[in-house]
């Protein structure tokens, strides 16, 4: 990493290199940050899924679906909202597939990832709302880590500023992607200091994750409401951060497209949060080994040895949604609670399309979960 030697003390420096060659393989800082963010989200989500009764390792099965569909969705959103780069006069249609050159939209990533997670939840027999709520604090943490990649790329900054945390920005070379222009052996800086919008968003996202964790613990959120809380928190921050950005973007009525998107998504999440009610869902396994009981706040006490390997080898065929009281009793005794719908309507206690249902829902095998998730 090469930095200009005359960086003022009251300024944040930026790397002049965002791509390194490992033989013929380019290592891109942005991609490494995205991978690190995915890992963080998986760790947090796995922990929260186990606390709700899901068998160990389910998050990996979900990630196999959610990560590729999230990347595809992010690229589709970018291409749709910036069509002039790929279509029409001077456009290069094949560049729409050149994802390694950058261009991912978070809105498409969340939508595409949600679709993949929904498909995975159907296969695993887990209500989708349970997956969404488990992911709620991990996703903003992943986004915060991913924003470090924008720092390496010298992008996502705001206007000029004289604040002591103003950002030094390099003039990146389009003929040598991932590297700053060099004059007389020194990387070239843009004049002045700039608002580090990427840092503002990263810090905001960490705050959103903390907010979700605190309110989820106090309010016992369920039915997808923890995820809706994340969406509201994220879009509220994205709204004002978009207003300070100066990079190229399409505008509607004088405002950046993403400003409108943030506002509309916030309203949708708020309506969902206020209208949906119901207790938090817990799950007990059907047709397989019981999940490792939650062990409190110390992740070092989680069973990650032979017991987990055995559980992964024989995953449950499905799950039954139960109340928290029933789940705690199941943790203590290992006895699966009676199915309250066994003598009544077969669908009477099943969860709805968003994982909602009676507090003690009926049996949800892998096929029944198709209706619930």
Short mmCIF file of C-alpha atoms in Angstrom, two decimals:
data_model
loop_
_atom_site.label_atom_id
_atom_site.label_comp_id
_atom_site.label_asym_id
_atom_site.label_seq_id
_atom_site.Cartn_x
_atom_site.Cartn_y
_atom_site.Cartn_z
CA UNK A 1 0.00 0.00 0.00
CA UNK A 2 1.56 3.28 -1.10
CA UNK A 3 0.44 6.56 0.41
CA UNK A 4 1.42 10.09 -0.42
CA UNK A 5 4.14 11.22 2.00
CA UNK A 6 2.57 14.63 2.66
CA UNK A 7 -0.70 13.49 4.25
CA UNK A 8 -1.90 16.14 6.74
CA UNK A 9 -2.22 15.02 10.35
CA UNK A 10 -5.93 15.95 10.40
CA UNK A 11 -6.97 13.73 7.51
CA UNK A 12 -7.92 10.13 6.85
CA UNK A 13 -5.62 8.49 4.30
CA UNK A 14 -6.78 6.16 1.54
CA UNK A 15 -4.94 3.20 0.01
CA UNK A 16 -3.55 3.76 -3.48
CA UNK A 17 -3.91 0.08 -4.37
CA UNK A 18 -7.07 -2.04 -4.25
CA UNK A 19 -5.91 -5.03 -6.33
CA UNK A 20 -2.90 -7.27 -5.80
CA UNK A 21 -1.64 -9.97 -8.15
CA UNK A 22 -1.08 -13.43 -6.74
CA UNK A 23 0.51 -14.93 -9.83
CA UNK A 24 -2.22 -14.83 -12.50
CA UNK A 25 -4.93 -14.37 -9.86
CA UNK A 26 -6.00 -10.81 -8.95
CA UNK A 27 -6.87 -10.34 -5.29
CA UNK A 28 -9.41 -7.53 -5.04
CA UNK A 29 -9.81 -5.77 -1.71
CA UNK A 30 -13.51 -5.16 -2.33
CA UNK A 31 -14.17 -8.86 -2.94
CA UNK A 32 -12.21 -9.84 0.16
CA UNK A 33 -14.26 -7.41 2.25
CA UNK A 34 -17.51 -8.80 0.85
CA UNK A 35 -16.38 -12.35 1.69
CA UNK A 36 -15.40 -11.26 5.20
CA UNK A 37 -18.80 -9.60 5.63
CA UNK A 38 -20.59 -12.76 4.53
CA UNK A 39 -18.59 -14.75 7.09
CA UNK A 40 -19.58 -12.32 9.86
CA UNK A 41 -23.25 -12.54 8.87
CA UNK A 42 -23.08 -16.35 8.83
CA UNK A 43 -21.54 -16.53 12.32
CA UNK A 44 -24.17 -14.21 13.82
CA UNK A 45 -27.06 -15.90 11.99
CA UNK A 46 -25.91 -19.40 12.95
CA UNK A 47 -25.79 -18.36 16.58
CA UNK A 48 -29.29 -16.89 16.50
CA UNK A 49 -30.78 -19.81 14.56
CA UNK A 50 -29.46 -22.23 17.17
CA UNK A 51 -31.01 -20.14 19.93
CA UNK A 52 -34.36 -20.66 18.20
CA UNK A 53 -33.94 -24.43 17.85
CA UNK A 54 -32.49 -24.85 14.34
CA UNK A 55 -29.95 -27.64 13.93
CA UNK A 56 -26.23 -26.73 13.69
CA UNK A 57 -24.89 -25.78 10.27
CA UNK A 58 -28.20 -24.75 8.71
CA UNK A 59 -26.79 -21.31 7.93
CA UNK A 60 -24.35 -22.87 5.46
CA UNK A 61 -27.22 -24.50 3.56
CA UNK A 62 -28.97 -21.13 3.49
CA UNK A 63 -25.84 -19.27 2.38
CA UNK A 64 -25.36 -21.65 -0.56
CA UNK A 65 -28.62 -20.28 -1.95
CA UNK A 66 -28.63 -16.73 -0.60
CA UNK A 67 -25.10 -15.61 -1.54
CA UNK A 68 -25.27 -16.36 -5.29
CA UNK A 69 -28.81 -15.02 -5.66
CA UNK A 70 -27.81 -11.95 -3.65
CA UNK A 71 -24.89 -11.23 -5.99
CA UNK A 72 -27.08 -11.75 -9.05
CA UNK A 73 -29.77 -9.49 -7.60
CA UNK A 74 -27.19 -6.81 -6.77
CA UNK A 75 -25.88 -6.83 -10.32
CA UNK A 76 -29.35 -6.77 -11.88
CA UNK A 77 -30.32 -3.76 -9.77
CA UNK A 78 -27.15 -1.93 -10.79
CA UNK A 79 -27.67 -2.62 -14.49
CA UNK A 80 -31.36 -1.63 -14.38
CA UNK A 81 -30.66 1.63 -12.54
CA UNK A 82 -27.59 2.53 -14.64
CA UNK A 83 -28.59 1.28 -18.13
CA UNK A 84 -26.69 3.99 -20.00
CA UNK A 85 -23.41 2.27 -19.15
CA UNK A 86 -24.41 -0.89 -20.97
CA UNK A 87 -27.13 -0.10 -23.51
CA UNK A 88 -27.82 2.60 -26.05
CA UNK A 89 -25.29 4.91 -27.67
CA UNK A 90 -21.78 4.11 -26.50
CA UNK A 91 -22.95 1.28 -24.22
CA UNK A 92 -21.33 -2.14 -24.01
CA UNK A 93 -24.02 -4.78 -23.33
CA UNK A 94 -21.54 -7.55 -22.53
CA UNK A 95 -20.09 -5.39 -19.76
CA UNK A 96 -23.32 -6.02 -17.87
CA UNK A 97 -21.85 -9.42 -16.98
CA UNK A 98 -18.44 -8.02 -15.94
CA UNK A 99 -19.21 -8.07 -12.24
CA UNK A 100 -15.50 -8.03 -11.38
CA UNK A 101 -15.32 -4.45 -12.66
CA UNK A 102 -17.67 -3.28 -9.91
CA UNK A 103 -21.29 -2.26 -9.83
CA UNK A 104 -23.46 -3.90 -7.15
CA UNK A 105 -26.67 -2.47 -5.67
CA UNK A 106 -27.48 -3.23 -2.04
CA UNK A 107 -31.23 -3.15 -2.74
CA UNK A 108 -30.87 -5.91 -5.32
CA UNK A 109 -28.53 -7.82 -3.03
CA UNK A 110 -31.08 -7.88 -0.19
CA UNK A 111 -33.95 -8.81 -2.53
CA UNK A 112 -31.96 -11.51 -4.32
CA UNK A 113 -30.52 -12.85 -1.08
CA UNK A 114 -34.00 -12.97 0.45
CA UNK A 115 -35.22 -15.04 -2.49
CA UNK A 116 -32.34 -17.48 -2.07
CA UNK A 117 -32.88 -17.70 1.70
CA UNK A 118 -36.59 -18.35 1.11
CA UNK A 119 -35.80 -21.19 -1.26
CA UNK A 120 -33.33 -22.67 1.24
CA UNK A 121 -35.81 -22.34 4.09
CA UNK A 122 -38.36 -24.30 2.06
CA UNK A 123 -35.86 -27.10 1.59
CA UNK A 124 -34.93 -27.17 5.28
CA UNK A 125 -38.48 -26.89 6.61
CA UNK A 126 -37.75 -23.64 8.48
CA UNK A 127 -40.29 -20.78 8.45
CA UNK A 128 -38.76 -17.94 6.45
CA UNK A 129 -39.58 -15.38 9.17
CA UNK A 130 -37.31 -17.28 11.57
CA UNK A 131 -34.44 -17.06 9.09
CA UNK A 132 -35.06 -13.36 8.44
CA UNK A 133 -35.14 -12.46 12.13
CA UNK A 134 -31.98 -14.47 12.80
CA UNK A 135 -30.21 -12.61 9.99
CA UNK A 136 -31.39 -9.15 11.08
CA UNK A 137 -28.33 -8.04 13.12
CA UNK A 138 -25.79 -9.96 11.03
CA UNK A 139 -26.68 -8.29 7.74
CA UNK A 140 -25.84 -4.71 8.79
CA UNK A 141 -22.58 -5.96 10.29
CA UNK A 142 -21.77 -7.60 6.95
CA UNK A 143 -22.56 -4.35 5.18
CA UNK A 144 -20.27 -2.45 7.55
CA UNK A 145 -17.39 -4.79 6.75
CA UNK A 146 -18.14 -4.58 3.03
CA UNK A 147 -17.90 -0.77 3.14
CA UNK A 148 -14.20 -1.10 3.92
CA UNK A 149 -13.88 -2.25 0.32
CA UNK A 150 -15.14 1.17 -0.81
CA UNK A 151 -12.26 2.73 1.12
CA UNK A 152 -9.77 0.61 -0.79
CA UNK A 153 -11.48 1.57 -4.06
CA UNK A 154 -11.39 5.29 -3.20
CA UNK A 155 -15.14 5.56 -3.76
CA UNK A 156 -18.35 6.36 -1.92
CA UNK A 157 -17.28 9.72 -0.57
CA UNK A 158 -19.16 12.98 -0.16
CA UNK A 159 -18.40 16.61 -0.85
CA UNK A 160 -15.45 18.71 0.26
CA UNK A 161 -15.00 19.24 3.98
CA UNK A 162 -12.60 20.87 6.43
CA UNK A 163 -13.48 18.47 9.25
CA UNK A 164 -10.52 16.71 10.92
CA UNK A 165 -11.74 13.35 9.64
CA UNK A 166 -11.79 14.54 6.04
CA UNK A 167 -10.75 11.84 3.60
CA UNK A 168 -7.81 11.91 1.21
CA UNK A 169 -9.00 10.46 -2.12
CA UNK A 170 -6.72 9.17 -4.86
CA UNK A 171 -7.32 9.76 -8.54
CA UNK A 172 -7.75 6.16 -9.67
CA UNK A 173 -6.43 5.11 -13.06
CA UNK A 174 -9.18 3.72 -15.38
CA UNK A 175 -6.48 2.13 -17.55
CA UNK A 176 -5.09 0.26 -14.55
CA UNK A 177 -8.15 -0.66 -12.42
CA UNK A 178 -7.49 -0.87 -8.72
CA UNK A 179 -4.52 1.48 -8.82
CA UNK A 180 -4.09 5.24 -8.46
CA UNK A 181 -2.56 7.35 -11.18
CA UNK A 182 1.13 7.92 -10.58
CA UNK A 183 3.13 11.06 -11.38
CA UNK A 184 6.86 11.24 -10.61
CA UNK A 185 6.59 8.00 -8.67
CA UNK A 186 3.84 9.27 -6.34
CA UNK A 187 0.13 8.41 -6.42
CA UNK A 188 -2.05 11.37 -7.38
CA UNK A 189 -4.57 12.77 -4.90
CA UNK A 190 -7.70 14.71 -5.70
CA UNK A 191 -7.52 18.27 -4.33
CA UNK A 192 -8.98 18.84 -0.87
CA UNK A 193 -10.56 16.53 1.70
CA UNK A 194 -13.91 14.77 1.37
CA UNK A 195 -16.62 13.42 3.65
CA UNK A 196 -15.94 9.67 4.17
CA UNK A 197 -19.50 8.60 3.35
CA UNK A 198 -18.46 4.94 3.34
CA UNK A 199 -17.30 5.33 6.96
CA UNK A 200 -20.50 7.10 7.98
CA UNK A 201 -22.53 4.23 6.58
CA UNK A 202 -20.31 1.58 8.16
CA UNK A 203 -20.64 3.15 11.61
CA UNK A 204 -24.39 3.63 11.11
CA UNK A 205 -24.74 -0.05 10.21
CA UNK A 206 -22.94 -1.12 13.37
CA UNK A 207 -25.39 1.04 15.31
CA UNK A 208 -28.32 -0.57 13.48
CA UNK A 209 -27.04 -4.04 14.43
CA UNK A 210 -26.80 -2.96 18.08
CA UNK A 211 -30.31 -1.47 17.94
CA UNK A 212 -31.77 -4.69 16.55
CA UNK A 213 -30.03 -6.81 19.18
CA UNK A 214 -31.18 -4.62 22.07
CA UNK A 215 -34.81 -4.24 20.97
CA UNK A 216 -35.08 -7.86 19.90
CA UNK A 217 -33.95 -8.93 23.36
CA UNK A 218 -36.35 -6.58 25.14
CA UNK A 219 -39.40 -6.96 22.91
CA UNK A 220 -38.96 -10.64 21.92
CA UNK A 221 -39.59 -9.77 18.28
CA UNK A 222 -40.88 -12.44 15.93
CA UNK A 223 -42.76 -12.91 12.65
CA UNK A 224 -40.07 -11.05 10.70
CA UNK A 225 -40.32 -7.88 12.80
CA UNK A 226 -36.62 -7.93 13.75
CA UNK A 227 -35.77 -7.92 10.06
CA UNK A 228 -38.23 -5.08 9.44
CA UNK A 229 -36.51 -3.14 12.23
CA UNK A 230 -33.17 -3.64 10.48
CA UNK A 231 -34.65 -2.42 7.19
CA UNK A 232 -36.03 0.72 8.85
CA UNK A 233 -32.74 1.47 10.57
CA UNK A 234 -30.65 0.91 7.47
CA UNK A 235 -32.83 2.90 5.09
CA UNK A 236 -33.05 5.83 7.53
CA UNK A 237 -29.26 6.09 7.45
CA UNK A 238 -28.97 5.44 3.75
CA UNK A 239 -31.39 8.30 3.08
CA UNK A 240 -29.18 11.04 4.53
CA UNK A 241 -25.93 9.44 3.38
CA UNK A 242 -27.19 9.36 -0.21
CA UNK A 243 -27.95 13.07 0.02
CA UNK A 244 -24.29 13.86 0.67
CA UNK A 245 -22.79 11.65 -2.04
CA UNK A 246 -21.31 13.33 -5.11
CA UNK A 247 -20.60 10.38 -7.41
CA UNK A 248 -22.59 9.89 -10.59
CA UNK A 249 -26.15 8.61 -10.22
CA UNK A 250 -29.51 8.80 -11.95
CA UNK A 251 -31.93 11.37 -10.49
CA UNK A 252 -35.72 11.60 -10.19
CA UNK A 253 -37.24 15.01 -9.41
CA UNK A 254 -33.82 16.32 -8.47
CA UNK A 255 -32.99 13.54 -5.99
CA UNK A 256 -30.78 10.49 -6.42
CA UNK A 257 -32.68 7.32 -7.27
CA UNK A 258 -31.42 5.61 -4.12
CA UNK A 259 -32.90 8.39 -1.97
CA UNK A 260 -36.36 7.54 -3.28
CA UNK A 261 -35.68 3.82 -2.91
CA UNK A 262 -34.61 4.26 0.71
CA UNK A 263 -37.72 6.29 1.52
CA UNK A 264 -40.13 3.82 -0.08
CA UNK A 265 -38.50 0.76 1.48
CA UNK A 266 -38.54 2.47 4.90
CA UNK A 267 -42.28 3.09 4.64
CA UNK A 268 -42.91 -0.52 3.61
CA UNK A 269 -40.87 -1.88 6.53
CA UNK A 270 -42.59 0.50 8.97
CA UNK A 271 -46.05 -0.62 7.86
CA UNK A 272 -45.02 -4.28 8.24
CA UNK A 273 -43.51 -3.67 11.69
CA UNK A 274 -46.63 -1.92 12.96
CA UNK A 275 -49.19 -4.29 11.48
CA UNK A 276 -47.64 -7.70 12.12
CA UNK A 277 -48.03 -9.08 15.63
CA UNK A 278 -47.34 -12.35 17.40
CA UNK A 279 -44.81 -14.01 19.70
CA UNK A 280 -41.35 -15.10 18.65
CA UNK A 281 -41.25 -18.49 16.96
CA UNK A 282 -39.17 -21.37 18.31
CA UNK A 283 -38.60 -24.69 16.57
CA UNK A 284 -38.21 -28.31 17.60
CA UNK A 285 -36.86 -30.86 15.10
CA UNK A 286 -38.87 -33.66 13.55
CA UNK A 287 -37.34 -36.86 12.26
CA UNK A 288 -33.77 -36.08 13.28
CA UNK A 289 -31.45 -35.27 16.18
CA UNK A 290 -32.25 -32.43 18.54
CA UNK A 291 -30.32 -29.21 18.00
CA UNK A 292 -27.62 -28.27 20.48
CA UNK A 293 -29.24 -26.25 23.28
CA UNK A 294 -28.45 -22.54 23.49
CA UNK A 295 -25.68 -21.90 26.02
CA UNK A 296 -26.16 -18.22 26.77
CA UNK A 297 -23.87 -15.44 25.64
CA UNK A 298 -20.53 -17.31 25.49
CA UNK A 299 -19.98 -18.60 21.98
CA UNK A 300 -16.95 -20.57 23.19
CA UNK A 301 -19.33 -22.94 24.98
CA UNK A 302 -21.11 -24.00 21.79
CA UNK A 303 -20.65 -27.64 20.89
CA UNK A 304 -18.66 -27.64 17.65
CA UNK A 305 -17.09 -31.11 17.85
CA UNK A 306 -18.32 -34.62 17.14
CA UNK A 307 -21.87 -33.91 18.25
CA UNK A 308 -22.23 -31.20 15.62
CA UNK A 309 -20.73 -33.46 12.94
CA UNK A 310 -23.28 -36.12 13.81
CA UNK A 311 -26.13 -33.60 13.70
CA UNK A 312 -25.01 -32.39 10.28
CA UNK A 313 -24.93 -35.98 9.03
CA UNK A 314 -28.57 -36.51 9.97
CA UNK A 315 -30.35 -33.18 9.72
CA UNK A 316 -34.00 -32.99 10.82
CA UNK A 317 -36.65 -33.73 8.21
CA UNK A 318 -38.49 -30.61 9.33
CA UNK A 319 -39.47 -28.54 12.33
CA UNK A 320 -42.49 -27.80 14.46
CA UNK A 321 -43.15 -24.21 15.53
CA UNK A 322 -43.72 -24.01 19.29
CA UNK A 323 -44.02 -21.37 21.99
CA UNK A 324 -41.04 -20.23 24.02
CA UNK A 325 -42.33 -22.13 27.07
CA UNK A 326 -42.59 -25.34 25.06
CA UNK A 327 -39.12 -24.81 23.63
CA UNK A 328 -37.56 -24.30 27.06
CA UNK A 329 -39.24 -27.48 28.28
CA UNK A 330 -37.91 -29.30 25.21
CA UNK A 331 -34.39 -28.06 25.97
CA UNK A 332 -34.61 -29.48 29.48
CA UNK A 333 -36.29 -32.81 28.73
CA UNK A 334 -35.57 -33.52 25.05
CA UNK A 335 -39.23 -34.51 24.62
CA UNK A 336 -40.94 -33.07 21.55
CA UNK A 337 -44.14 -31.24 22.61
CA UNK A 338 -47.44 -32.75 21.58
CA UNK A 339 -48.84 -31.49 18.28
CA UNK A 340 -51.96 -29.45 19.17
CA UNK A 341 -53.33 -29.98 15.66
CA UNK A 342 -52.97 -33.74 15.63
CA UNK A 343 -56.64 -34.24 16.58
CA UNK A 344 -58.02 -31.23 14.72
CA UNK A 345 -57.60 -29.47 11.44
CA UNK A 346 -54.31 -30.51 9.91
CA UNK A 347 -53.54 -26.93 8.93
CA UNK A 348 -55.02 -25.28 11.99
CA UNK A 349 -51.71 -24.48 13.70
CA UNK A 350 -49.45 -24.25 10.71
CA UNK A 351 -47.51 -21.10 10.15
CA UNK A 352 -48.61 -18.73 7.41
CA UNK A 353 -46.64 -17.63 4.35
CA UNK A 354 -44.43 -15.36 6.47
CA UNK A 355 -43.92 -17.92 9.21
CA UNK A 356 -46.86 -16.58 11.24
CA UNK A 357 -49.40 -18.81 12.92
CA UNK A 358 -50.69 -19.87 16.29
CA UNK A 359 -48.26 -19.68 19.15
CA UNK A 360 -47.98 -23.45 19.16
CA UNK A 361 -47.98 -24.35 15.51
CA UNK A 362 -48.48 -27.81 14.11
CA UNK A 363 -45.98 -30.20 12.62
CA UNK A 364 -43.97 -28.72 9.77
CA UNK A 365 -42.05 -31.28 7.83
CA UNK A 366 -40.08 -30.38 4.75
CA UNK A 367 -43.21 -30.48 2.58
CA UNK A 368 -45.44 -28.65 5.07
CA UNK A 369 -42.79 -25.99 5.42
CA UNK A 370 -43.27 -25.15 1.76
CA UNK A 371 -46.58 -23.60 2.76
CA UNK A 372 -45.17 -21.86 5.80
CA UNK A 373 -41.97 -20.29 4.61
#
